[in-house]
Short mmCIF file of N, CA and C in Angstrom, two decimals:
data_model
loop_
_atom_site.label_atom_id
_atom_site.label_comp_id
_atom_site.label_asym_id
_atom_site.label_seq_id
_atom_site.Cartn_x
_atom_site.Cartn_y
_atom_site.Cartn_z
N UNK Z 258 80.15 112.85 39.35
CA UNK Z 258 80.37 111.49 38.88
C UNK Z 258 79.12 110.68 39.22
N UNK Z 259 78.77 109.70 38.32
CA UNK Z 259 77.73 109.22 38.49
C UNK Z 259 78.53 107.82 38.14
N UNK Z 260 77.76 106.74 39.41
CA UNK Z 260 77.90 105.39 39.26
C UNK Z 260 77.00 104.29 38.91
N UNK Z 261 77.12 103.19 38.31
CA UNK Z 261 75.91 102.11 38.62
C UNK Z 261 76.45 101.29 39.55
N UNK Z 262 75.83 100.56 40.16
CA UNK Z 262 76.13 99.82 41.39
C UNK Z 262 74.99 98.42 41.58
N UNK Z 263 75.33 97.63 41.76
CA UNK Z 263 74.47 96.15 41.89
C UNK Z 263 74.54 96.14 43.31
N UNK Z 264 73.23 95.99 44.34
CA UNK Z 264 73.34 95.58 45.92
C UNK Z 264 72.86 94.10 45.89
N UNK Z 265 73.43 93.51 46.78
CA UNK Z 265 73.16 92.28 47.08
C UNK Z 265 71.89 91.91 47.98
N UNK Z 266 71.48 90.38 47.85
CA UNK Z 266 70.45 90.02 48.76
C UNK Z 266 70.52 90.54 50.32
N UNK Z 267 69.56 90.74 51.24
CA UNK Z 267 69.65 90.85 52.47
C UNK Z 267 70.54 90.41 53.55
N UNK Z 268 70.86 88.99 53.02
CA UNK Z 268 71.85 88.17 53.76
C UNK Z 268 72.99 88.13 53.61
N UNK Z 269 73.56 88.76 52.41
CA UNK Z 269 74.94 88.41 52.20
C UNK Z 269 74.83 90.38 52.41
N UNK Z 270 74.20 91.39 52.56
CA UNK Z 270 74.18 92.63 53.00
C UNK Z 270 74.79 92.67 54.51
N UNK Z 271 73.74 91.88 55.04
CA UNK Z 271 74.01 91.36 56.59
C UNK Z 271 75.04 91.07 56.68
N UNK Z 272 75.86 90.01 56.32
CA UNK Z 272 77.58 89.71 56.15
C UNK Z 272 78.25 90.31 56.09
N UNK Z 273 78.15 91.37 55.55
CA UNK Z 273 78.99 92.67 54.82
C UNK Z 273 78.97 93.76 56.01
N UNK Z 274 78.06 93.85 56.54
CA UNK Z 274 77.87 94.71 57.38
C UNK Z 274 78.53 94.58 58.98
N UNK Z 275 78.39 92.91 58.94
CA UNK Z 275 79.01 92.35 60.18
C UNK Z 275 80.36 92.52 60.37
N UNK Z 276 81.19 92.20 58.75
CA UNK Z 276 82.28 92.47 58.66
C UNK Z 276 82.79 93.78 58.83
N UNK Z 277 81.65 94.97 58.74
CA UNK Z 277 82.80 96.39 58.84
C UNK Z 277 82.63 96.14 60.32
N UNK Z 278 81.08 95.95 60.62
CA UNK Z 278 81.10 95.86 62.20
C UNK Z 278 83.01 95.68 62.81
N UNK Z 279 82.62 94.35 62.70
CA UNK Z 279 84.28 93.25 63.26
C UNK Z 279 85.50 94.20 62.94
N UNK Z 280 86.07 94.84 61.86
CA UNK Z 280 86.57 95.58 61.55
C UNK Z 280 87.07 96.72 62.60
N UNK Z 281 86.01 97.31 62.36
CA UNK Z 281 85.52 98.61 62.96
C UNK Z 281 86.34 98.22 64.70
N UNK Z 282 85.49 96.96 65.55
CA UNK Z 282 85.51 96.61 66.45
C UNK Z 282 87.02 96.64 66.75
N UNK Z 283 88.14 96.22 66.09
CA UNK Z 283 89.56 95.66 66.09
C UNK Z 283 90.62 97.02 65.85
N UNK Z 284 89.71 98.10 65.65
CA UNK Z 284 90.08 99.50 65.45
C UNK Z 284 91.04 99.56 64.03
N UNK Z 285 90.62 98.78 63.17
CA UNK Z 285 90.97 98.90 61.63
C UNK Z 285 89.91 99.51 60.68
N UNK Z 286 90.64 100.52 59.47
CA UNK Z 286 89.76 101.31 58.81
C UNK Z 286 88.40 100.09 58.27
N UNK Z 287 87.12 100.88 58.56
CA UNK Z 287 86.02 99.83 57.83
C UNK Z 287 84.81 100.98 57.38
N UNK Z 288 83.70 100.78 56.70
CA UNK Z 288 82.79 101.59 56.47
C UNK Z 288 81.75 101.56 57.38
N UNK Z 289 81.74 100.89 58.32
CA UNK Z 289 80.92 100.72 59.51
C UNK Z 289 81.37 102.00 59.92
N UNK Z 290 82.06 102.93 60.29
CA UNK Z 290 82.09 104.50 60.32
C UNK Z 290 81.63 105.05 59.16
N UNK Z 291 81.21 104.87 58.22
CA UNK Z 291 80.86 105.85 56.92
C UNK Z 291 79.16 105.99 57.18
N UNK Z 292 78.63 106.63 57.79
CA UNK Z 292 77.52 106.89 58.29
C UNK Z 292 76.13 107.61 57.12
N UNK Z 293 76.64 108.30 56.03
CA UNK Z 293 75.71 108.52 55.19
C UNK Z 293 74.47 107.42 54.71
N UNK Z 294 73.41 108.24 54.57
CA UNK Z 294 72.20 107.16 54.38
C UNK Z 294 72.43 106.29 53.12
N UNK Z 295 73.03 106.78 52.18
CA UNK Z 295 73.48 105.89 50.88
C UNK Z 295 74.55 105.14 51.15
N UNK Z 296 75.00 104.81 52.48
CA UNK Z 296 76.67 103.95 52.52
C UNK Z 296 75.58 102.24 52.77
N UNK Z 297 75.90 101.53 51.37
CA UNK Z 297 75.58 100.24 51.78
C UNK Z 297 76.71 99.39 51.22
N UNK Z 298 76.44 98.27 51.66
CA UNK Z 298 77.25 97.09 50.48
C UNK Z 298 77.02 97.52 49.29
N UNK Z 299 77.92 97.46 47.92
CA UNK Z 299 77.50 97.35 46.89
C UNK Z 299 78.92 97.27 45.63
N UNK Z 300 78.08 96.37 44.99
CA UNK Z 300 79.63 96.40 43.82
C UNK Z 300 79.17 97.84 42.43
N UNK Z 301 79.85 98.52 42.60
CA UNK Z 301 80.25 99.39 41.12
C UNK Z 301 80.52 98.34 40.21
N UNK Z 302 79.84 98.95 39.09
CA UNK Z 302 80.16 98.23 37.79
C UNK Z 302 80.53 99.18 36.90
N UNK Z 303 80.10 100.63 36.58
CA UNK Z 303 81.08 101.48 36.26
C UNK Z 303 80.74 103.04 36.80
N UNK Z 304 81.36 104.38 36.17
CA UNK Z 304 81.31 105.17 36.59
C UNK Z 304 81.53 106.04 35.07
N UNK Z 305 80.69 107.67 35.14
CA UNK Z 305 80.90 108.46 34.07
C UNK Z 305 80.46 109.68 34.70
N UNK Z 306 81.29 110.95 33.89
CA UNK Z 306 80.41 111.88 34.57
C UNK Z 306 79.57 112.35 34.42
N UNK Z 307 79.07 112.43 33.37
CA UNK Z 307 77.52 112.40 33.09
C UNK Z 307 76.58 111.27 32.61
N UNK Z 308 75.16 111.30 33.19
CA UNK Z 308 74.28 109.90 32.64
C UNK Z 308 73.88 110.36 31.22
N UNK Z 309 74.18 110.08 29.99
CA UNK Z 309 73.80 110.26 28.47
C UNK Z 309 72.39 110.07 28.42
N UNK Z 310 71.44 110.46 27.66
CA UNK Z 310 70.02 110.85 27.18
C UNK Z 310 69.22 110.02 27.56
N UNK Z 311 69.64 108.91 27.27
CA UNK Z 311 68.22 107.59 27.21
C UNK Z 311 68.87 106.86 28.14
N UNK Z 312 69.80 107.01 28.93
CA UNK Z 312 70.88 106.22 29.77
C UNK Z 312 69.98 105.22 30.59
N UNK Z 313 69.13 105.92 31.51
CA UNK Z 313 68.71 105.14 32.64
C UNK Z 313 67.35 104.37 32.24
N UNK Z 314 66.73 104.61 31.00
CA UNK Z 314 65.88 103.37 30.35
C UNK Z 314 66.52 102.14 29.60
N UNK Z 315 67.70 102.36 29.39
CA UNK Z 315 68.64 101.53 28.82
C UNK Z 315 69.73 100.54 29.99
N UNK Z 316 69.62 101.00 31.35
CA UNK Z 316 70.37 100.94 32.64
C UNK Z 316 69.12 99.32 32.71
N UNK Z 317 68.23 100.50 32.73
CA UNK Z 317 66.99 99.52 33.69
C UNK Z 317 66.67 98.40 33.21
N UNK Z 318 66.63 98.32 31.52
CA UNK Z 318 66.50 97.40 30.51
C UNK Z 318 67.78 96.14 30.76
N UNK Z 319 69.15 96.84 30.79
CA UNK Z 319 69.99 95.79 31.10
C UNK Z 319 70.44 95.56 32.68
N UNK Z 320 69.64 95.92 33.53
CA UNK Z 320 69.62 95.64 34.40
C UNK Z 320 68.56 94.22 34.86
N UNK Z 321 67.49 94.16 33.64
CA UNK Z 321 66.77 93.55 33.89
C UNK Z 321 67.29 91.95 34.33
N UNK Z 322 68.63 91.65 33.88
CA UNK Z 322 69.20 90.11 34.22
C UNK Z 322 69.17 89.71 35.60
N UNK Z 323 68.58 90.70 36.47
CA UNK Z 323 69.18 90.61 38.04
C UNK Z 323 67.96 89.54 38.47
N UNK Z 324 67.67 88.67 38.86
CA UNK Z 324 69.07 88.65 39.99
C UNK Z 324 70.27 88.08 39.35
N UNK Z 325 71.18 88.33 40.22
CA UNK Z 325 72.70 87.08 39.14
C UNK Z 325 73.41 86.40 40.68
N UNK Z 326 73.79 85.44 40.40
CA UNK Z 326 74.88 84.67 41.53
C UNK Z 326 75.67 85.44 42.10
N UNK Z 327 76.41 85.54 43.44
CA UNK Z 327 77.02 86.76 44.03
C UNK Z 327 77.86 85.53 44.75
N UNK Z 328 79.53 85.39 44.77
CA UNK Z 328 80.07 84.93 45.11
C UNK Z 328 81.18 85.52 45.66
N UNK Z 329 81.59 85.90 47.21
CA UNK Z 329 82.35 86.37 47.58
C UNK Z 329 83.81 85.40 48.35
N UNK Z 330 84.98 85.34 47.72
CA UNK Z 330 85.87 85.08 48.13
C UNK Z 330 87.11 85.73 48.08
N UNK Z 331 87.91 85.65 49.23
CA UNK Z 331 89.47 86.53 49.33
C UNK Z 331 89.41 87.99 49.70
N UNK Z 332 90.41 88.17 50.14
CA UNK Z 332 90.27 89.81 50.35
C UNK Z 332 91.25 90.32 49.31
N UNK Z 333 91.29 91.33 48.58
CA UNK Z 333 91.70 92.28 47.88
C UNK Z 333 92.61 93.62 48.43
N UNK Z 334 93.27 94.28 48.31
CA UNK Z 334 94.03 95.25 48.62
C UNK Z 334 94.54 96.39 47.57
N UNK Z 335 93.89 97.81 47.78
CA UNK Z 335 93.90 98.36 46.35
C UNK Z 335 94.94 99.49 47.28
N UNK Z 336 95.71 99.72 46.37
CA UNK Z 336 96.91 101.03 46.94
C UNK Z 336 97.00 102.10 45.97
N UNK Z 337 97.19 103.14 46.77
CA UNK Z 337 97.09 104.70 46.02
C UNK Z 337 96.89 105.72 46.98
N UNK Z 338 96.37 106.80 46.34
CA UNK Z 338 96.57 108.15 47.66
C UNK Z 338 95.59 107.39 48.43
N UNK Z 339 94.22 106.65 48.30
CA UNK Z 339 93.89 105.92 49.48
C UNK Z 339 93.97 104.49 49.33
N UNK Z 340 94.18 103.85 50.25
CA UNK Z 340 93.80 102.57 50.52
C UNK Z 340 92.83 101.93 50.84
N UNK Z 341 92.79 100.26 50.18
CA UNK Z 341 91.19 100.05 50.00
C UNK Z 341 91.48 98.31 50.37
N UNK Z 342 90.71 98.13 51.65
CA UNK Z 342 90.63 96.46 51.47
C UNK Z 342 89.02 96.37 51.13
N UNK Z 343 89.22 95.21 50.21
CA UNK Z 343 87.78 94.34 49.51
C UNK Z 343 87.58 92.86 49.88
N UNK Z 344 86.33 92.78 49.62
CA UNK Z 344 85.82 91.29 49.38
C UNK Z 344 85.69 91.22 47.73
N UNK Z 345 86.25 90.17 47.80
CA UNK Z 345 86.69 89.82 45.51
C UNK Z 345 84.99 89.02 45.51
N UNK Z 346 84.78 90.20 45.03
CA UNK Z 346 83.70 89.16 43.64
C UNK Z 346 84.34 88.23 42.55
N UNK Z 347 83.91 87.27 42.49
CA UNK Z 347 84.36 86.67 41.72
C UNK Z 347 83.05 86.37 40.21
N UNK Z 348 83.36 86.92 39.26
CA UNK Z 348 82.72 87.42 38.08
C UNK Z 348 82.51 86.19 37.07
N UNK Z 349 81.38 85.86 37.33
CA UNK Z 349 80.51 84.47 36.54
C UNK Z 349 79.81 85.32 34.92
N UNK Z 350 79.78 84.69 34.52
CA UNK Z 350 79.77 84.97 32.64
C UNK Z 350 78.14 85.83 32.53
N UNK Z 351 77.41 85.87 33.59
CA UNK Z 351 76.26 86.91 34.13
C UNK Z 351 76.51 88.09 33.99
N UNK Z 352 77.37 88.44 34.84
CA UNK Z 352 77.91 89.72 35.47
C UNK Z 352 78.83 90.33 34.83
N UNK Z 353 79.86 89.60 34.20
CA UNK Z 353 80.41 90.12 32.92
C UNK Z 353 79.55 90.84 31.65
N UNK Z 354 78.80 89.68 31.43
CA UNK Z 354 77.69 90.63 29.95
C UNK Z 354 77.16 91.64 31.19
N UNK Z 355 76.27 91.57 32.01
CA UNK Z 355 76.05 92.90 32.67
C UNK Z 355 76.78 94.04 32.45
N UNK Z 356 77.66 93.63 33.45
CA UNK Z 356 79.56 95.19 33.31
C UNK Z 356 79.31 95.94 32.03
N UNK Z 357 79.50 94.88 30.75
CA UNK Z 357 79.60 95.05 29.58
C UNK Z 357 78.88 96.25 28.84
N UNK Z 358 77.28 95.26 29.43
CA UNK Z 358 76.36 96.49 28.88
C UNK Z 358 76.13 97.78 29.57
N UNK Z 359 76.52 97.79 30.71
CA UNK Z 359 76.60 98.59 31.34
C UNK Z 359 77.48 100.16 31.33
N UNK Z 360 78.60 99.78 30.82
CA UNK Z 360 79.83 100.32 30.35
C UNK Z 360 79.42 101.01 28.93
N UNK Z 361 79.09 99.64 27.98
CA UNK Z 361 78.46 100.54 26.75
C UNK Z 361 77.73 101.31 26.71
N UNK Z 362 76.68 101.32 27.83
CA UNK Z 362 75.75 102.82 28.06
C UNK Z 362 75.79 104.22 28.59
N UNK Z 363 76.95 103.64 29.29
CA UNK Z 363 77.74 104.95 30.13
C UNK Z 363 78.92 105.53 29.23
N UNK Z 364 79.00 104.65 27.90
CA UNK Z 364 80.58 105.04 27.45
C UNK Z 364 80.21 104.89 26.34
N UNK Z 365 79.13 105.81 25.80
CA UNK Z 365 78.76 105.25 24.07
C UNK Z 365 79.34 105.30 23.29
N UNK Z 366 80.46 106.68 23.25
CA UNK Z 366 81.73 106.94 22.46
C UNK Z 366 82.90 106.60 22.51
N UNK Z 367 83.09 105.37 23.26
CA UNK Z 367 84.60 104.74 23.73
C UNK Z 367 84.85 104.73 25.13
N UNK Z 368 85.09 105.10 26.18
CA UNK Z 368 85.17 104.92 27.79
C UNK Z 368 85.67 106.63 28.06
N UNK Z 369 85.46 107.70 26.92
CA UNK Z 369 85.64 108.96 27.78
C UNK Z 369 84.93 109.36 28.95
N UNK Z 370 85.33 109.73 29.67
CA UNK Z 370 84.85 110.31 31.32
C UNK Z 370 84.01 109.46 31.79
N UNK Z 371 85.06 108.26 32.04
CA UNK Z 371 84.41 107.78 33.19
C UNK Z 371 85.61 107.19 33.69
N UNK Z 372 86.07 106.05 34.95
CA UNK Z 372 86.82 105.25 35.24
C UNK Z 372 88.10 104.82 34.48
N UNK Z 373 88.78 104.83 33.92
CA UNK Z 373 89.00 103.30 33.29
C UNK Z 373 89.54 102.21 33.90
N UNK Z 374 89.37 102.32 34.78
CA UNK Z 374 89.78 100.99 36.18
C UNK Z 374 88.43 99.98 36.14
N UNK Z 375 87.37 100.77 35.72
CA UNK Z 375 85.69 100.20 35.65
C UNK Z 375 85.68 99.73 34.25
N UNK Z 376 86.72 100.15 33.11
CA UNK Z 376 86.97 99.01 31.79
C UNK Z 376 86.54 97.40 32.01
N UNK Z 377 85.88 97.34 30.80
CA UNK Z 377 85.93 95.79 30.51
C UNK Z 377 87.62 95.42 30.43
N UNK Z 378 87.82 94.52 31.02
CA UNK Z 378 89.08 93.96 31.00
C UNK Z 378 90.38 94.40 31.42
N UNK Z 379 89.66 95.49 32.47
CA UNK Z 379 90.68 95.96 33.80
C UNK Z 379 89.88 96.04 34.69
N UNK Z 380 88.55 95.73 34.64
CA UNK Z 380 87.91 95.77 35.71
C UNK Z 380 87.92 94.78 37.32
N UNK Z 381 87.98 95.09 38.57
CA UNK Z 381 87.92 93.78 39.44
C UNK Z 381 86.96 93.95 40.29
N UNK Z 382 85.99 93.12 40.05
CA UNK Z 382 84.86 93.15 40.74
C UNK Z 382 84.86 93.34 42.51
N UNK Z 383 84.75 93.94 42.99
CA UNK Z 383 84.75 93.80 44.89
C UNK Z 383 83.75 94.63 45.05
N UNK Z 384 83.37 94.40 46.63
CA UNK Z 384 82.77 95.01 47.84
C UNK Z 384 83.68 95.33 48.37
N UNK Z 385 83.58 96.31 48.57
CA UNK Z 385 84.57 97.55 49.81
C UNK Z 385 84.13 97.24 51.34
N UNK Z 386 85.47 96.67 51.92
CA UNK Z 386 85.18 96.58 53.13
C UNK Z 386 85.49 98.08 53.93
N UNK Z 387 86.31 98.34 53.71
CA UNK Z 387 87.28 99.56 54.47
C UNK Z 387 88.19 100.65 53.56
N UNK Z 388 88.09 101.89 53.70
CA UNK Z 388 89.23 102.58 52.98
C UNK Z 388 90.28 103.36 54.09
N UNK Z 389 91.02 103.91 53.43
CA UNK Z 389 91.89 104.91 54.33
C UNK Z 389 92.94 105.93 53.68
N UNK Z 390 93.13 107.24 54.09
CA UNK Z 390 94.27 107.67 53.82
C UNK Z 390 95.54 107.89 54.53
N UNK Z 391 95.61 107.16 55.64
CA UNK Z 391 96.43 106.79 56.66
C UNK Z 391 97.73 106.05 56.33
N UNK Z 392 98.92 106.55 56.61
CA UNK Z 392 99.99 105.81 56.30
C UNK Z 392 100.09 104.49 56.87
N UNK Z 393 99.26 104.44 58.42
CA UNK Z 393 99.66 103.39 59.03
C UNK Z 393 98.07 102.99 59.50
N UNK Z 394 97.98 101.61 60.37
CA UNK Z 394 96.43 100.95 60.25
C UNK Z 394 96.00 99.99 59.17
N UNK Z 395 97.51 99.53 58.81
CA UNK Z 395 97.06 98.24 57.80
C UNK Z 395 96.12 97.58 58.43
N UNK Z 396 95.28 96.17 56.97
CA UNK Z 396 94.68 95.56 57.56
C UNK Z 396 95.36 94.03 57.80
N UNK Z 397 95.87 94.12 58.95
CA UNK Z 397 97.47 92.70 59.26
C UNK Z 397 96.00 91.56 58.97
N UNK Z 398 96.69 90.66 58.11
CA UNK Z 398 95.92 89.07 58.62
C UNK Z 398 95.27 88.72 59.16
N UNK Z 399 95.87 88.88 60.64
CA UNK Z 399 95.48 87.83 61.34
C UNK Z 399 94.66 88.76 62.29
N UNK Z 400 94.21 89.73 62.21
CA UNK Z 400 93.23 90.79 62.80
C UNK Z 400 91.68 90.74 62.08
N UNK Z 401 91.88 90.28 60.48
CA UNK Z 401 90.94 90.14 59.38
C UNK Z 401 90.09 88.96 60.31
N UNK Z 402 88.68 89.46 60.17
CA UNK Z 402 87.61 88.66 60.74
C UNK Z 402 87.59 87.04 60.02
N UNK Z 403 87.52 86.45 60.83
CA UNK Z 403 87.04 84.81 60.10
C UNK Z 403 86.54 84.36 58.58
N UNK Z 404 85.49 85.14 58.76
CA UNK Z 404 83.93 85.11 57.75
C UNK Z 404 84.72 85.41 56.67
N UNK Z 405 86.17 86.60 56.43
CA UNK Z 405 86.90 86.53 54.94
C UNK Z 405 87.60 85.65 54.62
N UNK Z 406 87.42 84.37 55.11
CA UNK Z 406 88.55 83.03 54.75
C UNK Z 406 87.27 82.29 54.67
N UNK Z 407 86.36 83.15 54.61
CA UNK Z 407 85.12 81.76 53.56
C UNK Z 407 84.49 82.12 52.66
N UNK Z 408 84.39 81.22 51.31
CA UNK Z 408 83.60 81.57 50.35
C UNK Z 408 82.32 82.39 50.79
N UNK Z 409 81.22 83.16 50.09
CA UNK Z 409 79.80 83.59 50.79
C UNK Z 409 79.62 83.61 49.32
N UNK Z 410 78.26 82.60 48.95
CA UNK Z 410 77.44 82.57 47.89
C UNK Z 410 76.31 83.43 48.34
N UNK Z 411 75.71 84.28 47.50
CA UNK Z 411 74.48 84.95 47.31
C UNK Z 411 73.88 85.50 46.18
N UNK Z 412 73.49 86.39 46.17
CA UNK Z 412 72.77 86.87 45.09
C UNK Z 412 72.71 88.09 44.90
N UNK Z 413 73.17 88.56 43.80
CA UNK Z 413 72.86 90.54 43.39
C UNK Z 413 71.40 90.56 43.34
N UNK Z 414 70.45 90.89 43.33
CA UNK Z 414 69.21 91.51 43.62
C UNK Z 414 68.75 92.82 43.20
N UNK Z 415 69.76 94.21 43.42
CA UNK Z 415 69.03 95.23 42.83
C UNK Z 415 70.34 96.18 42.52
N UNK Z 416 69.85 97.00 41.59
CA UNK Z 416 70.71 97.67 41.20
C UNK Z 416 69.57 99.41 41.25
N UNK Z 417 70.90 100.49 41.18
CA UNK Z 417 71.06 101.67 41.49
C UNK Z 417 71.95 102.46 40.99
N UNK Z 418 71.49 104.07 41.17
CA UNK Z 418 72.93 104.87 40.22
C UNK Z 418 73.33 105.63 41.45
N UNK Z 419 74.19 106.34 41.57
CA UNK Z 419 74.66 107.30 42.43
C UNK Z 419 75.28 108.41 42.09
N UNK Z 420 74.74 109.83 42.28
CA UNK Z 420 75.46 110.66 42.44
C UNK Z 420 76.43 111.00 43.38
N UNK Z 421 77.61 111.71 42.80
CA UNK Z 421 78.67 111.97 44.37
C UNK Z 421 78.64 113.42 44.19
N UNK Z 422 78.22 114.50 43.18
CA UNK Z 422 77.88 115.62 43.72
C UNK Z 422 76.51 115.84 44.61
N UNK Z 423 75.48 114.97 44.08
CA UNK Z 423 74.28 115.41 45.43
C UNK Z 423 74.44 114.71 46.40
N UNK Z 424 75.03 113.02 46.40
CA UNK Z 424 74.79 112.29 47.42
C UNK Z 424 73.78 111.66 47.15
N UNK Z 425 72.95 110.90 46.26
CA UNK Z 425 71.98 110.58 46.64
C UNK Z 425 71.78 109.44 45.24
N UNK Z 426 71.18 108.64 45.45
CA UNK Z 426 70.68 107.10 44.54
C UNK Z 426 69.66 107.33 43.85
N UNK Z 427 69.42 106.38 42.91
CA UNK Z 427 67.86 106.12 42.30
C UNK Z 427 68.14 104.78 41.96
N UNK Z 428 66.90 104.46 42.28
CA UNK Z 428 66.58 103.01 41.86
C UNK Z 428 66.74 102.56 40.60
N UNK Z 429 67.05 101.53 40.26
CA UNK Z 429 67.33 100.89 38.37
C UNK Z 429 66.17 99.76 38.34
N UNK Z 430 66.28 98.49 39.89
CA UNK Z 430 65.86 97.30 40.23
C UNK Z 430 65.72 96.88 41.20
N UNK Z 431 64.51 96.47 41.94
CA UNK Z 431 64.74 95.64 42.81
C UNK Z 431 65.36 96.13 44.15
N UNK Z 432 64.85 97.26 44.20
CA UNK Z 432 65.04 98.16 45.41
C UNK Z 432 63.97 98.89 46.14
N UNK Z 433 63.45 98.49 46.89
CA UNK Z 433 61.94 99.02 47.36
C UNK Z 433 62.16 100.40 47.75
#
């Protein structure tokens, strides 16, 4: 499976990071244990299993809109064989045409093999704070760090693809 993924500015990275920290600290699932060199902040915008021909000159091209506004508010809660708390992006008319084109390049023939949770118009933008396959280790309220009961404005900055059979990224933007 191959993903695209938008990372955020340094500072709102830093935030993100503090939060698995805090997490982590309170002994609730966070990615502050997910130790691989590719585990950063980052929002998915979609997923396919293969990258198509001209894919990643066409990635890079509509990637070119970056930077875009990055607005994080609320936490999110995704349920299934694992569980997933998020920080909600909240999706400004930028980042939408982004998704968009993004999706159309990964899905030239309609959305076969990829997501369809990463669909235009089932899609929900988040940062992954924490996952789990644990029955028990919710994330209760009032354990949830401060910093997720406040808006955090920033900025997407660079984007990237990911493999999950090698493990490993390539740059699209704005990623030294």
């Amino acid at each position: 499976m191959h993903t695209v993924e938008l990372l955020p500015d340094p500072a709102t990275e830093g935030v993100v990071r503090e939060v698995w920290r805090a997490l982590a600290a309170r002994g609730l699932p966070s990615l502050d244990s997910h130790r691989h060199g590719t585990n950063r902040p980052h929002l998915t915008l979609a997923a396919a299993d293969e990258l198509p021909g001209d894919a990643r000159r066409r990635l890079e091209a509509a990637t070119g809109v970056l930077p875009l506004p990055l607005c994080l508010t609320g936490t999110l809660r995704f349920t299934g064989r694992t569980r997933v708390l998020a920080w909600r992006v909240v999706p400004g008319p930028g980042l939408l045409d982004l998704h968009r084109a993004v999706w159309d390049v990964l899905h030239p023939r309609g959305g076969e093999g990829g997501n369809p949770l990463h669909a235009p118009g089932r899609w929900v933008p988040h940062i992954t704070l924490g996952r789990t396959r644990a029955k028990s280790g919710d994330w209760a309220e009032d354990l949830l760090p401060a910093a997720l009961g406040l808006p955090w404005n920033g900025m997407f900055t660079g984007a990237r693809t990911y493999d999950s059979v090698t493990r490993t990224t390539a740059a699209l933007r704005g990623i030294p």
